[in-house]
Amino acid sequence: RARRAYVDCVMRPQFDAVGEGLQIIRPRDVEIIGPNIRLGRHVHINAARAHPVKLCVWFEGTRLGRIDIGDYALISPGSQIISSIGISIGAGTMLASGVYISDSDWHGTYDRTREAGQAAPITIEDNVWLGLRAIVGKGVRIGKNSIVGAGSVVTHDIPPNVIAAGNPASTKRELD
């Protein structure tokens, strides 16, 4: 009951919108930074003391990032979702432990003090599974029902209904 009260009184108000059925395991190990974060219905966030979950929206001047997470999504320990412009995660998507999703390079090659416009939105469609420690970079779209293998680095679009893996991730086979 104490965890439920903490989620309802401390965590929920930090989101712009939260659907019914939110479940957060170890809510004190979930870091929410910034506004403009929305969760769908029955989202499950599973954090751990040594592997906190981070949801972060960067805001500077008139630019404000956003994070939208669809219904029945699962976020596992150690995952980080960091937005400068916009990240959309579809319904039924699963993020394994240590997944990193960021829509920005965060600084230029020579001027490392500013972001310098190095951002592009990310769209992860419904029912995607991102494997252990997968990395999703800026400007990427991952198609519906696709699986991204453990340790993969996604730098280009992944079509629907495929298994992709590698660095950079590429299609390994199609799914029925």
Short mmCIF file of N, CA and C in Angstrom, two decimals:
data_model
loop_
_atom_site.label_atom_id
_atom_site.label_comp_id
_atom_site.label_asym_id
_atom_site.label_seq_id
_atom_site.Cartn_x
_atom_site.Cartn_y
_atom_site.Cartn_z
N ARG A 1 0.82 -1.20 0.00
CA ARG A 1 0.00 0.00 0.00
C ARG A 1 0.85 1.26 0.00
N ALA A 2 2.01 1.19 0.67
CA ALA A 2 2.89 2.36 0.71
C ALA A 2 3.41 2.69 -0.69
N ARG A 3 3.78 1.67 -1.46
CA ARG A 3 4.26 1.88 -2.84
C ARG A 3 3.17 2.50 -3.70
N ARG A 4 1.95 1.98 -3.57
CA ARG A 4 0.82 2.51 -4.35
C ARG A 4 0.57 3.97 -4.00
N ALA A 5 0.65 4.31 -2.71
CA ALA A 5 0.44 5.70 -2.27
C ALA A 5 1.55 6.59 -2.82
N TYR A 6 2.79 6.10 -2.82
CA TYR A 6 3.90 6.88 -3.36
C TYR A 6 3.70 7.13 -4.85
N VAL A 7 3.30 6.10 -5.58
CA VAL A 7 3.05 6.24 -7.02
C VAL A 7 1.95 7.26 -7.26
N ASP A 8 0.84 7.14 -6.53
CA ASP A 8 -0.30 8.03 -6.74
C ASP A 8 -0.03 9.47 -6.32
N CYS A 9 0.67 9.65 -5.22
CA CYS A 9 0.86 11.00 -4.66
C CYS A 9 2.12 11.71 -5.15
N VAL A 10 3.17 10.95 -5.44
CA VAL A 10 4.45 11.56 -5.82
C VAL A 10 4.74 11.40 -7.31
N MET A 11 4.52 10.21 -7.85
CA MET A 11 4.90 9.95 -9.25
C MET A 11 3.88 10.49 -10.25
N ARG A 12 2.62 10.15 -10.09
CA ARG A 12 1.58 10.56 -11.05
C ARG A 12 1.60 12.05 -11.36
N PRO A 13 1.71 12.92 -10.35
CA PRO A 13 1.70 14.35 -10.64
C PRO A 13 2.87 14.83 -11.52
N GLN A 14 3.91 14.04 -11.64
CA GLN A 14 5.06 14.44 -12.45
C GLN A 14 4.83 14.23 -13.95
N PHE A 15 3.80 13.47 -14.30
CA PHE A 15 3.46 13.22 -15.70
C PHE A 15 2.38 14.19 -16.15
N ASP A 16 2.38 14.53 -17.44
CA ASP A 16 1.31 15.37 -17.98
C ASP A 16 0.01 14.60 -18.12
N ALA A 17 0.10 13.31 -18.38
CA ALA A 17 -1.08 12.45 -18.48
C ALA A 17 -0.66 11.02 -18.14
N VAL A 18 -1.55 10.31 -17.44
CA VAL A 18 -1.31 8.92 -17.08
C VAL A 18 -2.63 8.17 -17.20
N GLY A 19 -2.64 7.08 -17.96
CA GLY A 19 -3.83 6.25 -18.07
C GLY A 19 -4.00 5.39 -16.83
N GLU A 20 -5.11 4.71 -16.75
CA GLU A 20 -5.41 3.83 -15.63
C GLU A 20 -4.45 2.66 -15.60
N GLY A 21 -4.28 2.07 -14.42
CA GLY A 21 -3.51 0.84 -14.28
C GLY A 21 -2.00 0.99 -14.28
N LEU A 22 -1.49 2.18 -14.02
CA LEU A 22 -0.03 2.37 -13.97
C LEU A 22 0.56 1.49 -12.87
N GLN A 23 1.63 0.75 -13.22
CA GLN A 23 2.36 -0.06 -12.26
C GLN A 23 3.82 0.36 -12.28
N ILE A 24 4.35 0.72 -11.11
CA ILE A 24 5.77 1.07 -11.02
C ILE A 24 6.38 0.25 -9.88
N ILE A 25 7.34 -0.58 -10.24
CA ILE A 25 8.08 -1.36 -9.26
C ILE A 25 9.31 -0.54 -8.87
N ARG A 26 9.51 -0.35 -7.58
CA ARG A 26 10.58 0.47 -7.01
C ARG A 26 10.50 1.91 -7.55
N PRO A 27 9.38 2.59 -7.28
CA PRO A 27 9.19 3.95 -7.81
C PRO A 27 10.25 4.94 -7.36
N ARG A 28 10.89 4.72 -6.25
CA ARG A 28 11.95 5.65 -5.81
C ARG A 28 13.19 5.56 -6.71
N ASP A 29 13.24 4.52 -7.55
CA ASP A 29 14.34 4.36 -8.49
C ASP A 29 13.94 4.73 -9.91
N VAL A 30 12.88 5.52 -10.03
CA VAL A 30 12.46 6.07 -11.32
C VAL A 30 12.67 7.58 -11.26
N GLU A 31 13.46 8.09 -12.20
CA GLU A 31 13.76 9.52 -12.24
C GLU A 31 12.98 10.15 -13.40
N ILE A 32 12.17 11.13 -13.07
CA ILE A 32 11.38 11.84 -14.08
C ILE A 32 11.86 13.28 -14.08
N ILE A 33 12.34 13.72 -15.26
CA ILE A 33 12.90 15.06 -15.37
C ILE A 33 12.16 15.80 -16.47
N GLY A 34 11.57 16.91 -16.14
CA GLY A 34 10.93 17.77 -17.12
C GLY A 34 9.45 17.47 -17.33
N PRO A 35 8.81 18.37 -18.06
CA PRO A 35 7.38 18.23 -18.37
C PRO A 35 7.18 17.44 -19.66
N ASN A 36 5.91 17.34 -20.07
CA ASN A 36 5.56 16.83 -21.39
C ASN A 36 5.82 15.34 -21.54
N ILE A 37 5.58 14.57 -20.48
CA ILE A 37 5.72 13.12 -20.51
C ILE A 37 4.34 12.52 -20.28
N ARG A 38 3.90 11.67 -21.23
CA ARG A 38 2.56 11.08 -21.17
C ARG A 38 2.66 9.57 -21.23
N LEU A 39 1.88 8.91 -20.36
CA LEU A 39 1.83 7.45 -20.32
C LEU A 39 0.42 6.99 -20.63
N GLY A 40 0.30 5.93 -21.43
CA GLY A 40 -1.00 5.35 -21.73
C GLY A 40 -1.51 4.49 -20.59
N ARG A 41 -2.50 3.67 -20.89
CA ARG A 41 -3.11 2.78 -19.89
C ARG A 41 -2.23 1.56 -19.63
N HIS A 42 -2.20 1.14 -18.39
CA HIS A 42 -1.53 -0.10 -17.97
C HIS A 42 -0.05 -0.15 -18.35
N VAL A 43 0.62 0.98 -18.27
CA VAL A 43 2.07 1.01 -18.47
C VAL A 43 2.73 0.41 -17.23
N HIS A 44 3.76 -0.38 -17.45
CA HIS A 44 4.48 -1.04 -16.36
C HIS A 44 5.94 -0.60 -16.42
N ILE A 45 6.41 0.03 -15.35
CA ILE A 45 7.80 0.47 -15.24
C ILE A 45 8.44 -0.32 -14.10
N ASN A 46 9.50 -1.02 -14.41
CA ASN A 46 10.17 -1.87 -13.44
C ASN A 46 11.60 -1.35 -13.25
N ALA A 47 11.85 -0.68 -12.15
CA ALA A 47 13.18 -0.14 -11.85
C ALA A 47 13.85 -1.03 -10.81
N ALA A 48 15.13 -0.81 -10.61
CA ALA A 48 15.89 -1.52 -9.59
C ALA A 48 16.88 -0.54 -8.96
N ARG A 49 17.27 -0.80 -7.73
CA ARG A 49 18.16 0.13 -7.03
C ARG A 49 19.44 0.40 -7.82
N ALA A 50 20.05 -0.64 -8.33
CA ALA A 50 21.30 -0.46 -9.08
C ALA A 50 21.06 -0.12 -10.56
N HIS A 51 19.80 -0.17 -10.98
CA HIS A 51 19.45 0.08 -12.39
C HIS A 51 18.19 0.95 -12.46
N PRO A 52 18.32 2.23 -12.13
CA PRO A 52 17.14 3.11 -12.16
C PRO A 52 16.65 3.34 -13.59
N VAL A 53 15.40 3.71 -13.71
CA VAL A 53 14.81 4.09 -14.99
C VAL A 53 14.79 5.61 -15.04
N LYS A 54 15.14 6.17 -16.22
CA LYS A 54 15.13 7.63 -16.37
C LYS A 54 14.26 8.02 -17.56
N LEU A 55 13.32 8.93 -17.33
CA LEU A 55 12.52 9.56 -18.36
C LEU A 55 12.81 11.04 -18.28
N CYS A 56 13.42 11.60 -19.33
CA CYS A 56 13.91 12.97 -19.26
C CYS A 56 13.51 13.74 -20.51
N VAL A 57 12.89 14.90 -20.31
CA VAL A 57 12.56 15.81 -21.40
C VAL A 57 13.38 17.07 -21.22
N TRP A 58 14.12 17.40 -22.27
CA TRP A 58 14.96 18.59 -22.27
C TRP A 58 14.13 19.77 -22.73
N PHE A 59 14.28 20.87 -22.06
CA PHE A 59 13.59 22.07 -22.51
C PHE A 59 14.55 23.24 -22.43
N GLU A 60 14.63 23.96 -23.56
CA GLU A 60 15.53 25.10 -23.65
C GLU A 60 14.88 26.13 -24.57
N GLY A 61 14.72 27.34 -24.08
CA GLY A 61 14.10 28.39 -24.88
C GLY A 61 12.69 27.99 -25.27
N THR A 62 12.40 28.05 -26.57
CA THR A 62 11.07 27.70 -27.05
C THR A 62 10.93 26.23 -27.38
N ARG A 63 12.03 25.51 -27.40
CA ARG A 63 11.99 24.09 -27.76
C ARG A 63 11.74 23.23 -26.53
N LEU A 64 10.78 22.33 -26.67
CA LEU A 64 10.41 21.44 -25.58
C LEU A 64 10.26 20.03 -26.13
N GLY A 65 11.00 19.11 -25.59
CA GLY A 65 10.87 17.71 -26.01
C GLY A 65 9.56 17.13 -25.48
N ARG A 66 9.32 15.88 -25.84
CA ARG A 66 8.14 15.17 -25.33
C ARG A 66 8.42 13.67 -25.38
N ILE A 67 7.75 12.97 -24.48
CA ILE A 67 7.79 11.51 -24.48
C ILE A 67 6.35 11.03 -24.36
N ASP A 68 5.92 10.23 -25.34
CA ASP A 68 4.59 9.62 -25.32
C ASP A 68 4.77 8.11 -25.33
N ILE A 69 4.23 7.44 -24.32
CA ILE A 69 4.35 5.99 -24.19
C ILE A 69 2.95 5.40 -24.24
N GLY A 70 2.72 4.46 -25.17
CA GLY A 70 1.40 3.90 -25.41
C GLY A 70 0.96 2.89 -24.36
N ASP A 71 -0.28 2.45 -24.52
CA ASP A 71 -0.91 1.49 -23.62
C ASP A 71 -0.12 0.18 -23.54
N TYR A 72 -0.11 -0.41 -22.37
CA TYR A 72 0.47 -1.73 -22.12
C TYR A 72 1.96 -1.82 -22.44
N ALA A 73 2.67 -0.71 -22.40
CA ALA A 73 4.12 -0.72 -22.62
C ALA A 73 4.82 -1.21 -21.36
N LEU A 74 5.98 -1.82 -21.54
CA LEU A 74 6.81 -2.30 -20.44
C LEU A 74 8.18 -1.66 -20.55
N ILE A 75 8.64 -1.06 -19.46
CA ILE A 75 9.97 -0.46 -19.39
C ILE A 75 10.73 -1.17 -18.27
N SER A 76 11.85 -1.79 -18.62
CA SER A 76 12.61 -2.62 -17.68
C SER A 76 13.73 -1.83 -17.01
N PRO A 77 14.34 -2.40 -15.94
CA PRO A 77 15.36 -1.70 -15.19
C PRO A 77 16.51 -1.17 -16.05
N GLY A 78 16.98 0.02 -15.69
CA GLY A 78 18.13 0.61 -16.35
C GLY A 78 17.83 1.31 -17.66
N SER A 79 16.59 1.30 -18.11
CA SER A 79 16.25 1.95 -19.38
C SER A 79 16.24 3.46 -19.22
N GLN A 80 16.64 4.16 -20.29
CA GLN A 80 16.65 5.62 -20.30
C GLN A 80 15.99 6.10 -21.59
N ILE A 81 15.04 7.02 -21.44
CA ILE A 81 14.39 7.65 -22.58
C ILE A 81 14.60 9.15 -22.40
N ILE A 82 15.35 9.75 -23.32
CA ILE A 82 15.76 11.14 -23.16
C ILE A 82 15.40 11.90 -24.43
N SER A 83 14.54 12.92 -24.29
CA SER A 83 14.00 13.61 -25.46
C SER A 83 14.34 15.09 -25.49
N SER A 84 14.75 15.53 -26.66
CA SER A 84 14.97 16.94 -26.94
C SER A 84 13.88 17.50 -27.84
N ILE A 85 13.29 16.62 -28.66
CA ILE A 85 12.30 17.09 -29.64
C ILE A 85 11.04 16.23 -29.64
N GLY A 86 11.14 14.91 -29.55
CA GLY A 86 9.96 14.07 -29.49
C GLY A 86 10.25 12.60 -29.67
N ILE A 87 9.73 11.79 -28.72
CA ILE A 87 9.86 10.34 -28.78
C ILE A 87 8.47 9.76 -28.56
N SER A 88 8.05 8.90 -29.48
CA SER A 88 6.76 8.24 -29.39
C SER A 88 6.99 6.74 -29.35
N ILE A 89 6.45 6.09 -28.32
CA ILE A 89 6.60 4.65 -28.14
C ILE A 89 5.20 4.04 -28.17
N GLY A 90 4.98 3.10 -29.09
CA GLY A 90 3.65 2.55 -29.33
C GLY A 90 3.18 1.58 -28.26
N ALA A 91 1.89 1.23 -28.38
CA ALA A 91 1.24 0.30 -27.46
C ALA A 91 1.88 -1.07 -27.55
N GLY A 92 1.97 -1.74 -26.40
CA GLY A 92 2.47 -3.10 -26.35
C GLY A 92 3.96 -3.24 -26.56
N THR A 93 4.68 -2.13 -26.56
CA THR A 93 6.13 -2.17 -26.77
C THR A 93 6.83 -2.59 -25.48
N MET A 94 7.90 -3.38 -25.61
CA MET A 94 8.67 -3.84 -24.47
C MET A 94 10.11 -3.36 -24.61
N LEU A 95 10.61 -2.72 -23.56
CA LEU A 95 12.01 -2.30 -23.50
C LEU A 95 12.70 -3.20 -22.48
N ALA A 96 13.65 -3.99 -22.92
CA ALA A 96 14.41 -4.84 -22.01
C ALA A 96 15.35 -3.96 -21.17
N SER A 97 16.03 -4.56 -20.24
CA SER A 97 16.92 -3.82 -19.34
C SER A 97 17.99 -3.06 -20.12
N GLY A 98 18.26 -1.84 -19.65
CA GLY A 98 19.36 -1.05 -20.17
C GLY A 98 19.15 -0.44 -21.54
N VAL A 99 17.93 -0.42 -22.05
CA VAL A 99 17.66 0.20 -23.35
C VAL A 99 17.88 1.71 -23.24
N TYR A 100 18.49 2.31 -24.25
CA TYR A 100 18.75 3.75 -24.29
C TYR A 100 18.13 4.32 -25.56
N ILE A 101 17.22 5.29 -25.40
CA ILE A 101 16.56 5.93 -26.52
C ILE A 101 16.77 7.43 -26.38
N SER A 102 17.37 8.05 -27.41
CA SER A 102 17.61 9.49 -27.37
C SER A 102 17.45 10.08 -28.77
N ASP A 103 16.73 11.18 -28.84
CA ASP A 103 16.46 11.82 -30.13
C ASP A 103 17.44 12.95 -30.47
N SER A 104 18.58 12.99 -29.80
CA SER A 104 19.55 14.06 -30.03
C SER A 104 20.97 13.55 -29.83
N ASP A 105 21.91 14.23 -30.51
CA ASP A 105 23.33 13.98 -30.26
C ASP A 105 23.81 14.76 -29.04
N TRP A 106 23.04 15.76 -28.64
CA TRP A 106 23.23 16.58 -27.45
C TRP A 106 24.32 17.62 -27.56
N HIS A 107 25.24 17.50 -28.47
CA HIS A 107 26.21 18.58 -28.70
C HIS A 107 26.89 18.34 -30.04
N GLY A 108 27.45 19.39 -30.58
CA GLY A 108 28.16 19.29 -31.84
C GLY A 108 29.55 18.70 -31.66
N THR A 109 30.21 18.49 -32.75
CA THR A 109 31.55 17.92 -32.72
C THR A 109 32.56 18.87 -32.08
N TYR A 110 32.45 20.16 -32.39
CA TYR A 110 33.43 21.12 -31.89
C TYR A 110 32.91 21.96 -30.73
N ASP A 111 31.65 22.37 -30.80
CA ASP A 111 31.06 23.13 -29.70
C ASP A 111 30.27 22.15 -28.82
N ARG A 112 30.85 21.77 -27.74
CA ARG A 112 30.23 20.78 -26.86
C ARG A 112 29.47 21.41 -25.72
N THR A 113 29.18 22.69 -25.84
CA THR A 113 28.44 23.39 -24.79
C THR A 113 26.96 23.53 -25.10
N ARG A 114 26.57 23.31 -26.38
CA ARG A 114 25.17 23.46 -26.78
C ARG A 114 24.75 22.30 -27.67
N GLU A 115 23.45 22.08 -27.70
CA GLU A 115 22.92 21.01 -28.53
C GLU A 115 23.10 21.30 -30.02
N ALA A 116 22.95 22.52 -30.42
CA ALA A 116 23.22 22.96 -31.80
C ALA A 116 22.35 22.26 -32.85
N GLY A 117 21.06 22.02 -32.53
CA GLY A 117 20.12 21.50 -33.52
C GLY A 117 20.34 20.07 -33.96
N GLN A 118 20.99 19.29 -33.17
CA GLN A 118 21.31 17.91 -33.53
C GLN A 118 20.22 16.94 -33.09
N ALA A 119 18.94 17.24 -33.37
CA ALA A 119 17.84 16.39 -32.90
C ALA A 119 16.91 16.03 -34.05
N ALA A 120 16.27 14.87 -33.95
CA ALA A 120 15.24 14.42 -34.89
C ALA A 120 14.34 13.44 -34.15
N PRO A 121 13.02 13.52 -34.35
CA PRO A 121 12.09 12.69 -33.57
C PRO A 121 12.26 11.20 -33.83
N ILE A 122 11.87 10.42 -32.83
CA ILE A 122 11.91 8.96 -32.89
C ILE A 122 10.48 8.44 -32.79
N THR A 123 10.15 7.46 -33.64
CA THR A 123 8.86 6.79 -33.54
C THR A 123 9.11 5.29 -33.44
N ILE A 124 8.62 4.70 -32.37
CA ILE A 124 8.66 3.26 -32.19
C ILE A 124 7.20 2.82 -32.22
N GLU A 125 6.85 2.07 -33.25
CA GLU A 125 5.45 1.70 -33.46
C GLU A 125 5.01 0.61 -32.49
N ASP A 126 3.75 0.20 -32.58
CA ASP A 126 3.15 -0.77 -31.66
C ASP A 126 3.85 -2.12 -31.68
N ASN A 127 3.86 -2.75 -30.51
CA ASN A 127 4.29 -4.15 -30.34
C ASN A 127 5.73 -4.40 -30.75
N VAL A 128 6.60 -3.43 -30.50
CA VAL A 128 8.03 -3.59 -30.77
C VAL A 128 8.70 -4.12 -29.52
N TRP A 129 9.74 -4.92 -29.69
CA TRP A 129 10.52 -5.45 -28.58
C TRP A 129 11.96 -5.02 -28.79
N LEU A 130 12.46 -4.20 -27.86
CA LEU A 130 13.86 -3.77 -27.90
C LEU A 130 14.64 -4.61 -26.91
N GLY A 131 15.64 -5.33 -27.39
CA GLY A 131 16.41 -6.25 -26.57
C GLY A 131 17.36 -5.56 -25.61
N LEU A 132 17.93 -6.35 -24.75
CA LEU A 132 18.85 -5.91 -23.70
C LEU A 132 19.89 -4.94 -24.23
N ARG A 133 19.97 -3.77 -23.63
CA ARG A 133 20.95 -2.72 -23.93
C ARG A 133 20.94 -2.24 -25.38
N ALA A 134 19.82 -2.36 -26.04
CA ALA A 134 19.71 -1.78 -27.39
C ALA A 134 19.76 -0.26 -27.29
N ILE A 135 20.28 0.37 -28.33
CA ILE A 135 20.37 1.84 -28.39
C ILE A 135 19.60 2.29 -29.63
N VAL A 136 18.71 3.28 -29.44
CA VAL A 136 17.94 3.84 -30.55
C VAL A 136 18.32 5.30 -30.68
N GLY A 137 18.84 5.67 -31.85
CA GLY A 137 19.31 7.03 -32.09
C GLY A 137 18.27 7.91 -32.76
N LYS A 138 18.62 9.16 -32.91
CA LYS A 138 17.73 10.20 -33.43
C LYS A 138 17.21 9.88 -34.84
N GLY A 139 15.98 10.36 -35.09
CA GLY A 139 15.41 10.29 -36.42
C GLY A 139 14.98 8.92 -36.89
N VAL A 140 14.89 7.95 -36.01
CA VAL A 140 14.62 6.56 -36.38
C VAL A 140 13.13 6.24 -36.23
N ARG A 141 12.64 5.40 -37.13
CA ARG A 141 11.30 4.81 -37.01
C ARG A 141 11.49 3.30 -37.00
N ILE A 142 10.94 2.64 -35.97
CA ILE A 142 10.97 1.18 -35.88
C ILE A 142 9.55 0.70 -36.12
N GLY A 143 9.38 -0.13 -37.15
CA GLY A 143 8.06 -0.57 -37.58
C GLY A 143 7.38 -1.53 -36.63
N LYS A 144 6.08 -1.57 -36.75
CA LYS A 144 5.19 -2.39 -35.94
C LYS A 144 5.65 -3.85 -35.91
N ASN A 145 5.57 -4.46 -34.73
CA ASN A 145 5.84 -5.88 -34.49
C ASN A 145 7.30 -6.30 -34.69
N SER A 146 8.21 -5.36 -34.80
CA SER A 146 9.61 -5.72 -35.02
C SER A 146 10.33 -6.00 -33.70
N ILE A 147 11.40 -6.74 -33.81
CA ILE A 147 12.25 -7.08 -32.67
C ILE A 147 13.65 -6.56 -32.98
N VAL A 148 14.24 -5.87 -32.01
CA VAL A 148 15.61 -5.38 -32.14
C VAL A 148 16.46 -6.17 -31.16
N GLY A 149 17.48 -6.84 -31.66
CA GLY A 149 18.30 -7.73 -30.85
C GLY A 149 19.11 -7.02 -29.77
N ALA A 150 19.50 -7.78 -28.78
CA ALA A 150 20.29 -7.28 -27.66
C ALA A 150 21.57 -6.62 -28.16
N GLY A 151 21.90 -5.48 -27.57
CA GLY A 151 23.14 -4.78 -27.90
C GLY A 151 23.15 -4.08 -29.24
N SER A 152 22.04 -4.07 -29.95
CA SER A 152 22.00 -3.45 -31.27
C SER A 152 21.99 -1.93 -31.16
N VAL A 153 22.49 -1.28 -32.21
CA VAL A 153 22.50 0.17 -32.30
C VAL A 153 21.67 0.55 -33.53
N VAL A 154 20.50 1.16 -33.29
CA VAL A 154 19.59 1.49 -34.38
C VAL A 154 19.86 2.92 -34.83
N THR A 155 20.40 3.06 -36.04
CA THR A 155 20.72 4.38 -36.59
C THR A 155 19.91 4.70 -37.84
N HIS A 156 19.17 3.72 -38.35
CA HIS A 156 18.33 3.89 -39.54
C HIS A 156 16.98 3.22 -39.28
N ASP A 157 15.99 3.56 -40.08
CA ASP A 157 14.66 2.98 -39.92
C ASP A 157 14.71 1.46 -40.02
N ILE A 158 13.83 0.81 -39.22
CA ILE A 158 13.65 -0.63 -39.25
C ILE A 158 12.21 -0.88 -39.74
N PRO A 159 12.02 -1.70 -40.77
CA PRO A 159 10.66 -1.92 -41.28
C PRO A 159 9.80 -2.73 -40.29
N PRO A 160 8.49 -2.77 -40.54
CA PRO A 160 7.61 -3.59 -39.70
C PRO A 160 7.91 -5.08 -39.87
N ASN A 161 7.58 -5.86 -38.84
CA ASN A 161 7.58 -7.33 -38.90
C ASN A 161 8.92 -7.94 -39.27
N VAL A 162 9.99 -7.45 -38.65
CA VAL A 162 11.31 -8.03 -38.89
C VAL A 162 12.06 -8.20 -37.57
N ILE A 163 13.11 -9.01 -37.63
CA ILE A 163 14.10 -9.05 -36.56
C ILE A 163 15.31 -8.31 -37.09
N ALA A 164 15.77 -7.33 -36.33
CA ALA A 164 16.95 -6.55 -36.70
C ALA A 164 17.97 -6.66 -35.59
N ALA A 165 19.25 -6.67 -35.97
CA ALA A 165 20.31 -6.76 -34.97
C ALA A 165 21.59 -6.21 -35.57
N GLY A 166 22.53 -5.92 -34.68
CA GLY A 166 23.86 -5.51 -35.10
C GLY A 166 24.14 -4.05 -34.84
N ASN A 167 25.36 -3.64 -35.24
CA ASN A 167 25.79 -2.25 -35.08
C ASN A 167 26.45 -1.83 -36.40
N PRO A 168 25.74 -1.08 -37.23
CA PRO A 168 24.37 -0.62 -37.05
C PRO A 168 23.37 -1.74 -37.30
N ALA A 169 22.21 -1.64 -36.68
CA ALA A 169 21.18 -2.68 -36.81
C ALA A 169 20.70 -2.77 -38.26
N SER A 170 20.52 -3.99 -38.70
CA SER A 170 19.97 -4.25 -40.03
C SER A 170 19.04 -5.45 -39.94
N THR A 171 18.17 -5.59 -40.93
CA THR A 171 17.20 -6.67 -40.94
C THR A 171 17.91 -8.01 -41.09
N LYS A 172 17.59 -8.94 -40.21
CA LYS A 172 18.17 -10.29 -40.26
C LYS A 172 17.19 -11.29 -40.84
N ARG A 173 15.88 -11.10 -40.54
CA ARG A 173 14.85 -11.94 -41.14
C ARG A 173 13.48 -11.33 -40.92
N GLU A 174 12.53 -11.76 -41.74
CA GLU A 174 11.16 -11.29 -41.62
C GLU A 174 10.37 -12.17 -40.68
N LEU A 175 9.31 -11.59 -40.09
CA LEU A 175 8.42 -12.32 -39.20
C LEU A 175 7.07 -12.51 -39.90
N ASP A 176 6.36 -13.59 -39.57
CA ASP A 176 5.02 -13.81 -40.12
C ASP A 176 4.05 -12.83 -39.50
#
